Every structure is written in C-alpha cells, then in structure tokens.
Amino acid sequence: RDVLGSRGLGDVYKRQNMLSAIITSRVAGKLVYDMKRTIFDCIKRLSLSFFTGRQTGGLMTQINNDSNTIYDFFCNILPYFIVNVVKVAVLVVLLLLIDPLLSLLSLMVIPVSFIVMRISYAKNRKLHAKRYSSQRSMTSFLSDELSGMRVVKAFSKEKEEIERFDARSARLAQADIRRGVFNTFFSPLSGFILYTLGNLVALGVGGWFVIQGRLDYADLMMFTTYMNMIYSPLFFFSEMSEMTADCSNSLQRLFEIMDSQPEVCEAENPMRCDTFRGDVRFDNVSFSYIKNHKVIDNVSFEVEAGKTLGIVGHTGAGKSTLANLLIRLYDPESGTVTIDGTDIKKPRLPIFT
C-alpha cells in the first residue's frame, strides 16, 4: 500500500507540474506578445526622422531582446525576490526574539550586502549597456549585409565584409567575456565575505555571551542556524543585480521610445480634404536632416494642376527631399508647402487617403 500510495502521489505531482507548465507557457507567450506589441506600437507612431539615424537591425534587437529581458525579470526574478524578502523578514524577527543585541551585531551583514549589491548593479549596468551596443551593431551589420549580398558579390567585397564581421563579432565576444568574468568572481567572492563576516560575529560574540551566562548554548546553536538560513536570500539579492541591471537598461530604452514625440504631428483641429486639384507651391522652404547641414535652402517654386515639373541634380541635391516634404513625411524647418493654397500641416494625417 505504501508503494502504491507513493506512486499515486507521484502521479499527482507530475500532473500538477504538467498543468503548471502548460499555464506558464500560455501566460509567458501572451506576456511576450503584449510586450513586443507595446514596443512596436510605440515605434510605429513616431515620425520618419526617428528612423533616419537608426539602423534596422538595432530596432529589431530592441523589439526582440528587450521584451524578453523585461519578461524574464518580472516572471523569473521578481517572484523569488518577494519570497526572499519575506524569508529575511521572518528570520530577522526570529533572531531578535533570541537575542536582540547579538542579532543587531550579526545582521550588520545586511547593509554590507546592499552596498555590495549596489556596486554590482552599477557595474553590471555599464557592462550590459556595452554588450547591448555591440549586439545591436552586430545585428544591424547582419541585416544590412544579408539584404545587400547582391552588391557585395557584384563588387567582390567578400573579404572586406568578413573582416568587418570579425571586428563586430570580436567586440561582442569581448563584452560577453567581461560581463561573465565580473559576475563569476564578484558574486561568489562577496557572498563568501558576507558568510564569513556574519558567522564570525555570531560565533564570536555569541560564544562570549554563552561564557558570560547571558545566552544558552542551545539558543546559540539555534541562532547560528537561523543566520545560515538568512544567507541564501542575501546571496540571491547579490546575484540578481545582473538581471536587474539588464532589465533596467531595457526599460530605459523602452521609456525613451515611449516618451519620444513625433516631429510630424496632426493639427489640433485638422481639416478634412476630400478632393485635391493639385496646385503645389513651395514658398522659401528650408530643410536639413542633420542640424546645421541644410539639404535645401529657401527653395520656392509653383506647379499648377495638370502640369509637370522636372527637377534634376546630383545625388544628395534634395530631389527626394522635395517629394518627402510634399507628402509630409517631414516638416520643413522654415517656409510653407501648400496644396491648392492650403498649408499641408492643416489637413488630417495622412493627407493622401
């Protein structure tokens, strides 16, 4: 009966694990989906100027990696953090009940632990930021390289592109090595120092209290047992600083996008234009993609409806810029662009629907 009973309990445990895994998988998938959609919604509402100075691969990294990092922290780290905080609070109360003075002296390791965690967090933020920068550069390079492989083959640039890939790959590997080495040595070393310091205080001062008759030997053994139990949560707090730093960087990048405002905005009281004749007028229009580097400067011309105007010029002269300003992908720095006498900033966006 015992064997059958244990098998029955084992089957129940397996079913519970299976049910938990199914629920976790469904919830995890939904959370990641919602997070990626939130990031993408924030990105697509921004103006085209936001994408001009950014590489496609970098944005791909931000959508894919940052959402997974935030999910991992809130689903795999935060619940255990709450559990460990409760565990530390309960153990501190038990220690204070045994001997308040000895507890205060022994628990000096907790402020030290938070100082260590702070140092580790600050260093990990820098290490993860450098790693993210290297990874973004690597992803951007691969995205551009694979989409432009025909050009590479046409000009026989395989050797040069391999060298560029090696440089970015080496930079990413070096960032991973520095981050791994720091966390491999710092967390165990800080944990060992905390463990040694706490035990020395508890055994040294506690032993003196036993000799003085202030504390029973049995209470001292119970006290040291509780002290050893408190180290596991403290080690967890020290080790979680790496994930916290990575999540903090991801959240900062997400908030940066969410706080960004589109440069091309709809008017407060937009007008609706159902039809256009097609009279186009540029009046002293100036525009620059980069500050103090104008692409067009005080350009003025008029094209009546039904007529054609040919614009020629060398690469970078501003031909495409004029078309971008006309359909309001960008707003001019100065001057006005009108269609049928109406400033294109007044109609509802998008203008041509």
Coordinates of C-alpha atoms in Angstrom, one line a residue:
R1 CA 0.0 0.0 0.0
D2 CA 2.9 2.4 0.8
V3 CA 4.4 1.8 -2.7
L4 CA 1.1 2.3 -4.4
G5 CA 0.4 5.4 -2.3
S6 CA 3.8 6.9 -3.2
R7 CA 3.2 6.1 -6.9
G8 CA -0.2 7.8 -6.6
L9 CA 1.3 10.9 -5.0
G10 CA 4.0 10.9 -7.7
D11 CA 1.3 10.8 -10.4
V12 CA -0.5 13.7 -8.8
Y13 CA 2.8 15.7 -8.6
K14 CA 3.5 15.0 -12.3
R15 CA 0.0 16.2 -13.3
Q16 CA 0.5 19.3 -11.2
N17 CA 3.8 20.0 -12.9
M18 CA 2.3 19.4 -16.3
L19 CA -0.6 21.7 -15.6
S20 CA 1.8 24.4 -14.2
A21 CA 4.0 24.1 -17.3
I22 CA 1.0 24.5 -19.6
I23 CA -0.3 27.6 -17.7
T24 CA 3.1 29.1 -17.5
S25 CA 3.7 28.6 -21.3
R26 CA 0.4 30.2 -22.2
V27 CA 0.9 33.1 -19.9
A28 CA 4.5 33.6 -20.9
G29 CA 3.6 33.6 -24.6
K30 CA 0.9 36.2 -24.1
L31 CA 3.1 38.4 -22.0
V32 CA 5.9 38.4 -24.5
Y33 CA 3.4 39.1 -27.3
D34 CA 1.9 42.0 -25.4
M35 CA 5.4 43.4 -24.6
K36 CA 6.6 43.2 -28.2
R37 CA 3.4 44.8 -29.5
T38 CA 3.7 47.6 -27.0
I39 CA 7.3 48.4 -28.2
F40 CA 6.3 48.1 -31.8
D41 CA 3.2 50.4 -31.3
C42 CA 5.5 53.0 -29.7
I43 CA 8.0 52.8 -32.5
K44 CA 5.5 53.0 -35.4
R45 CA 3.7 56.1 -34.1
L46 CA 7.0 58.1 -34.5
S47 CA 7.9 60.2 -37.4
L48 CA 10.2 59.1 -40.2
S49 CA 13.0 61.3 -38.8
F50 CA 13.3 58.8 -35.9
F51 CA 14.3 56.0 -38.3
T52 CA 16.7 58.2 -40.3
G53 CA 19.6 58.0 -37.8
R54 CA 18.9 54.4 -36.7
Q55 CA 19.7 51.1 -38.2
T56 CA 17.0 48.5 -38.8
G57 CA 19.0 45.7 -37.0
G58 CA 19.2 47.9 -33.9
L59 CA 15.4 48.3 -33.8
M60 CA 15.0 44.6 -34.4
T61 CA 17.2 43.9 -31.4
Q62 CA 15.3 46.3 -29.3
I63 CA 11.9 44.7 -30.1
N64 CA 13.0 41.1 -29.7
N65 CA 15.6 41.2 -26.9
D66 CA 14.3 44.0 -24.6
S67 CA 10.8 42.5 -24.4
N68 CA 12.3 39.1 -23.5
T69 CA 14.6 40.7 -20.9
I70 CA 11.8 42.5 -19.2
Y71 CA 9.6 39.4 -19.2
D72 CA 12.4 37.3 -17.7
F73 CA 12.9 39.7 -14.8
F74 CA 9.2 40.1 -13.9
C75 CA 8.4 36.4 -14.3
N76 CA 11.6 34.6 -13.2
I77 CA 13.2 37.1 -10.8
L78 CA 10.6 39.3 -9.1
P79 CA 8.5 36.5 -7.6
Y80 CA 11.6 35.0 -6.0
F81 CA 12.7 38.4 -4.8
I82 CA 9.4 38.8 -3.0
V83 CA 9.7 35.4 -1.4
N84 CA 13.2 36.1 -0.2
V85 CA 12.3 39.4 1.3
V86 CA 9.5 37.7 3.3
K87 CA 12.0 35.0 4.3
V88 CA 14.6 37.6 5.5
A89 CA 11.9 39.5 7.5
V90 CA 10.7 36.3 9.3
L91 CA 14.3 35.2 10.1
V92 CA 15.2 38.7 11.4
V93 CA 12.2 38.6 13.8
L94 CA 13.3 35.1 15.0
L95 CA 16.8 36.3 15.6
L96 CA 15.6 39.3 17.5
L97 CA 13.5 37.1 19.7
I98 CA 16.5 35.0 20.7
D99 CA 18.9 37.9 21.5
P100 CA 18.3 41.5 20.2
L101 CA 21.9 42.7 20.8
L102 CA 23.5 39.7 19.1
S103 CA 21.1 40.0 16.3
L104 CA 21.9 43.6 15.6
L105 CA 25.6 42.9 15.6
S106 CA 25.3 39.8 13.4
L107 CA 22.8 41.5 11.0
M108 CA 25.3 44.2 10.1
V109 CA 26.0 42.0 7.1
I110 CA 22.6 43.1 5.6
P111 CA 23.7 46.7 5.0
V112 CA 27.0 45.4 3.7
S113 CA 25.1 43.1 1.4
F114 CA 23.1 46.0 0.0
I115 CA 26.3 48.0 -0.6
V116 CA 27.7 45.1 -2.5
M117 CA 24.5 44.8 -4.5
R118 CA 24.7 48.5 -5.3
I119 CA 28.3 48.2 -6.6
S120 CA 27.4 45.1 -8.6
Y121 CA 24.3 46.8 -10.1
A122 CA 26.2 49.9 -11.2
K123 CA 29.0 47.8 -12.8
N124 CA 26.5 45.5 -14.5
R125 CA 24.5 48.3 -16.0
K126 CA 27.7 49.5 -17.8
L127 CA 28.7 46.0 -18.8
H128 CA 25.2 45.2 -20.2
A129 CA 25.0 48.6 -21.9
K130 CA 28.3 47.9 -23.7
R131 CA 27.1 44.4 -24.6
Y132 CA 23.8 45.7 -26.0
S133 CA 25.6 48.3 -28.1
S134 CA 27.9 45.5 -29.5
Q135 CA 24.9 43.2 -30.1
R136 CA 22.9 46.0 -31.8
S137 CA 25.9 46.8 -34.1
M138 CA 26.3 43.1 -34.9
T139 CA 22.6 42.6 -35.7
S140 CA 22.5 45.8 -37.8
F141 CA 25.5 44.7 -39.8
L142 CA 24.0 41.3 -40.5
S143 CA 20.7 42.8 -41.5
D144 CA 22.4 45.2 -44.0
E145 CA 24.8 42.6 -45.2
L146 CA 22.2 39.9 -46.0
S147 CA 19.9 42.3 -47.7
G148 CA 22.8 43.7 -49.8
M149 CA 24.5 40.5 -50.6
R150 CA 24.0 41.1 -54.3
V151 CA 26.0 44.3 -54.1
V152 CA 28.8 42.5 -52.2
K153 CA 29.0 39.8 -54.8
A154 CA 28.9 42.3 -57.7
F155 CA 31.9 44.2 -56.4
S156 CA 33.8 41.2 -55.0
K157 CA 33.9 42.6 -51.4
E158 CA 33.6 39.3 -49.6
K159 CA 37.0 39.6 -47.9
E160 CA 36.3 43.2 -46.6
E161 CA 32.9 42.2 -45.3
I162 CA 34.3 39.2 -43.5
E163 CA 36.8 41.5 -41.8
R164 CA 34.0 43.9 -40.8
F165 CA 32.0 40.9 -39.4
D166 CA 35.0 39.6 -37.5
A167 CA 35.5 43.1 -35.9
R168 CA 31.9 43.3 -34.7
S169 CA 31.9 39.7 -33.6
A170 CA 35.1 40.1 -31.6
R171 CA 33.7 43.2 -29.9
L172 CA 30.5 41.4 -28.9
A173 CA 32.6 38.4 -27.6
Q174 CA 34.8 40.7 -25.6
A175 CA 31.8 42.4 -24.0
D176 CA 30.3 38.9 -23.1
I177 CA 33.7 37.9 -21.6
R178 CA 34.0 41.0 -19.4
R179 CA 30.4 40.6 -18.1
G180 CA 30.8 36.9 -17.4
V181 CA 34.2 37.3 -15.7
F182 CA 32.9 40.1 -13.4
N183 CA 29.8 38.1 -12.3
T184 CA 31.7 34.9 -12.0
F185 CA 34.2 36.3 -9.5
F186 CA 32.3 39.2 -7.8
S187 CA 29.1 37.4 -6.7
P188 CA 30.8 34.3 -5.1
L189 CA 33.5 36.5 -3.5
S190 CA 31.0 38.9 -2.0
G191 CA 28.9 36.0 -0.8
F192 CA 31.9 34.4 0.8
I193 CA 32.8 37.6 2.6
L194 CA 29.3 38.1 3.9
Y195 CA 29.1 34.5 5.1
T196 CA 32.4 34.6 6.8
L197 CA 31.8 38.0 8.4
G198 CA 28.4 37.1 9.7
N199 CA 29.5 33.7 11.1
L200 CA 32.5 35.3 12.8
V201 CA 30.3 37.9 14.6
A202 CA 27.6 35.3 15.5
L203 CA 30.0 32.7 16.9
G204 CA 32.5 35.2 18.4
V205 CA 30.0 37.4 20.2
G206 CA 27.6 34.6 20.8
G207 CA 30.3 32.4 22.4
W208 CA 31.3 35.3 24.7
F209 CA 27.6 35.6 25.7
V210 CA 27.5 31.9 26.5
I211 CA 30.6 32.2 28.6
Q212 CA 29.1 35.1 30.5
G213 CA 25.9 33.2 31.0
R214 CA 23.8 35.6 29.1
L215 CA 22.9 33.1 26.4
D216 CA 22.3 29.4 26.4
Y217 CA 24.3 27.1 24.2
A218 CA 21.2 25.7 22.6
D219 CA 20.0 29.3 21.8
L220 CA 23.3 30.0 20.2
M221 CA 23.1 26.9 18.0
M222 CA 19.5 27.9 17.0
F223 CA 20.8 31.5 16.4
T224 CA 23.6 30.3 14.1
T225 CA 21.1 28.0 12.2
Y226 CA 18.8 30.9 11.5
M227 CA 21.8 33.1 10.5
N228 CA 22.9 30.4 8.0
M229 CA 19.4 30.3 6.6
I230 CA 19.4 34.1 6.0
Y231 CA 22.5 33.9 3.8
S232 CA 20.7 32.2 0.9
P233 CA 18.3 35.2 0.3
L234 CA 21.3 37.6 0.7
F235 CA 23.2 35.6 -2.0
F236 CA 20.2 35.8 -4.2
F237 CA 20.0 39.6 -3.8
S238 CA 23.6 39.9 -4.7
E239 CA 23.3 37.6 -7.8
M240 CA 20.0 39.2 -9.0
S241 CA 21.8 42.5 -9.6
E242 CA 22.9 41.4 -13.0
M243 CA 19.4 40.7 -14.2
T244 CA 18.1 43.8 -12.6
A245 CA 20.7 45.9 -14.4
D246 CA 19.9 44.3 -17.7
C247 CA 16.1 44.9 -17.2
S248 CA 16.8 48.4 -16.1
N249 CA 18.6 49.2 -19.3
S250 CA 15.8 47.6 -21.3
L251 CA 13.1 49.6 -19.5
Q252 CA 15.1 52.8 -20.0
R253 CA 15.3 52.1 -23.8
L254 CA 11.6 51.4 -23.8
F255 CA 10.7 54.5 -21.9
E256 CA 12.9 56.5 -24.2
I257 CA 10.8 55.4 -27.1
M258 CA 7.5 55.9 -25.3
D259 CA 8.5 59.4 -24.2
S260 CA 9.6 60.4 -27.8
Q261 CA 7.2 62.6 -29.6
P262 CA 6.7 62.5 -33.4
E263 CA 8.0 65.6 -35.2
V264 CA 5.2 65.5 -37.7
C265 CA 2.0 66.0 -35.7
E266 CA -1.6 66.4 -36.7
A267 CA -3.1 69.8 -36.1
E268 CA -5.3 70.4 -33.1
N269 CA -8.3 71.0 -35.3
P270 CA -7.5 69.2 -38.5
M271 CA -9.5 69.9 -41.7
R272 CA -10.6 67.1 -44.0
C273 CA -9.8 67.3 -47.6
D274 CA -11.9 65.0 -49.8
T275 CA -10.5 66.2 -53.2
F276 CA -7.4 67.9 -54.5
R277 CA -6.9 69.9 -57.7
G278 CA -3.2 69.6 -57.5
D279 CA -1.7 73.1 -57.3
V280 CA 1.6 72.8 -55.5
R281 CA 3.6 75.6 -54.1
F282 CA 6.9 75.7 -52.2
D283 CA 7.5 79.1 -50.5
N284 CA 11.0 79.7 -49.2
V285 CA 11.3 76.2 -47.9
S286 CA 14.4 75.1 -46.0
F287 CA 15.1 71.7 -44.5
S288 CA 18.0 69.6 -43.1
Y289 CA 18.2 66.0 -41.9
I290 CA 21.2 66.9 -39.7
K291 CA 21.3 70.2 -37.7
N292 CA 23.2 73.0 -39.5
H293 CA 23.6 70.9 -42.6
K294 CA 20.8 72.1 -45.0
V295 CA 19.7 69.9 -47.8
I296 CA 17.5 72.6 -49.4
D297 CA 17.7 76.3 -48.6
N298 CA 15.0 78.8 -49.4
V299 CA 13.6 76.9 -52.3
S300 CA 10.5 78.4 -54.0
F301 CA 8.5 77.1 -57.0
E302 CA 5.0 76.6 -58.1
V303 CA 3.4 73.8 -60.2
E304 CA -0.2 74.2 -61.4
A305 CA -2.6 71.4 -61.5
G306 CA -2.2 69.2 -64.6
K307 CA 1.4 70.5 -65.4
T308 CA 4.7 68.6 -64.9
L309 CA 7.9 70.0 -63.4
G310 CA 11.2 68.1 -63.9
I311 CA 13.8 68.5 -61.2
V312 CA 17.3 67.3 -61.9
G313 CA 20.5 67.4 -59.8
H314 CA 23.3 65.3 -58.5
T315 CA 22.9 62.7 -55.7
G316 CA 22.1 64.4 -52.4
A317 CA 20.9 67.7 -54.0
G318 CA 17.5 67.3 -52.4
K319 CA 15.2 65.8 -55.2
S320 CA 13.8 63.1 -52.9
T321 CA 13.6 65.5 -50.0
L322 CA 11.2 67.7 -52.0
A323 CA 8.9 64.7 -52.6
N324 CA 9.2 63.7 -48.9
L325 CA 8.1 67.3 -47.8
L326 CA 5.3 67.3 -50.3
I327 CA 3.7 64.2 -48.8
R328 CA 4.6 65.4 -45.3
L329 CA 7.0 62.6 -44.3
Y330 CA 8.9 65.6 -42.8
D331 CA 8.0 69.1 -41.9
P332 CA 10.2 72.0 -43.3
E333 CA 12.3 74.0 -40.9
S334 CA 11.1 77.2 -42.4
G335 CA 8.8 78.2 -45.2
T336 CA 5.5 76.6 -46.2
V337 CA 4.3 73.8 -48.6
T338 CA 0.8 74.3 -49.8
I339 CA -1.6 72.3 -52.0
D340 CA -4.5 74.2 -53.5
G341 CA -3.5 77.1 -51.3
T342 CA -3.8 75.1 -48.1
D343 CA -0.8 74.5 -45.8
I344 CA -0.2 70.7 -45.7
K345 CA 0.1 71.0 -41.9
K346 CA -3.6 71.7 -41.6
P347 CA -5.3 68.6 -43.2
R348 CA -5.8 65.4 -41.2
L349 CA -3.0 62.9 -41.4
P350 CA -2.4 61.0 -43.6
I351 CA -3.1 63.7 -46.2
F352 CA -3.5 61.4 -49.3
T353 CA -6.0 58.7 -48.4

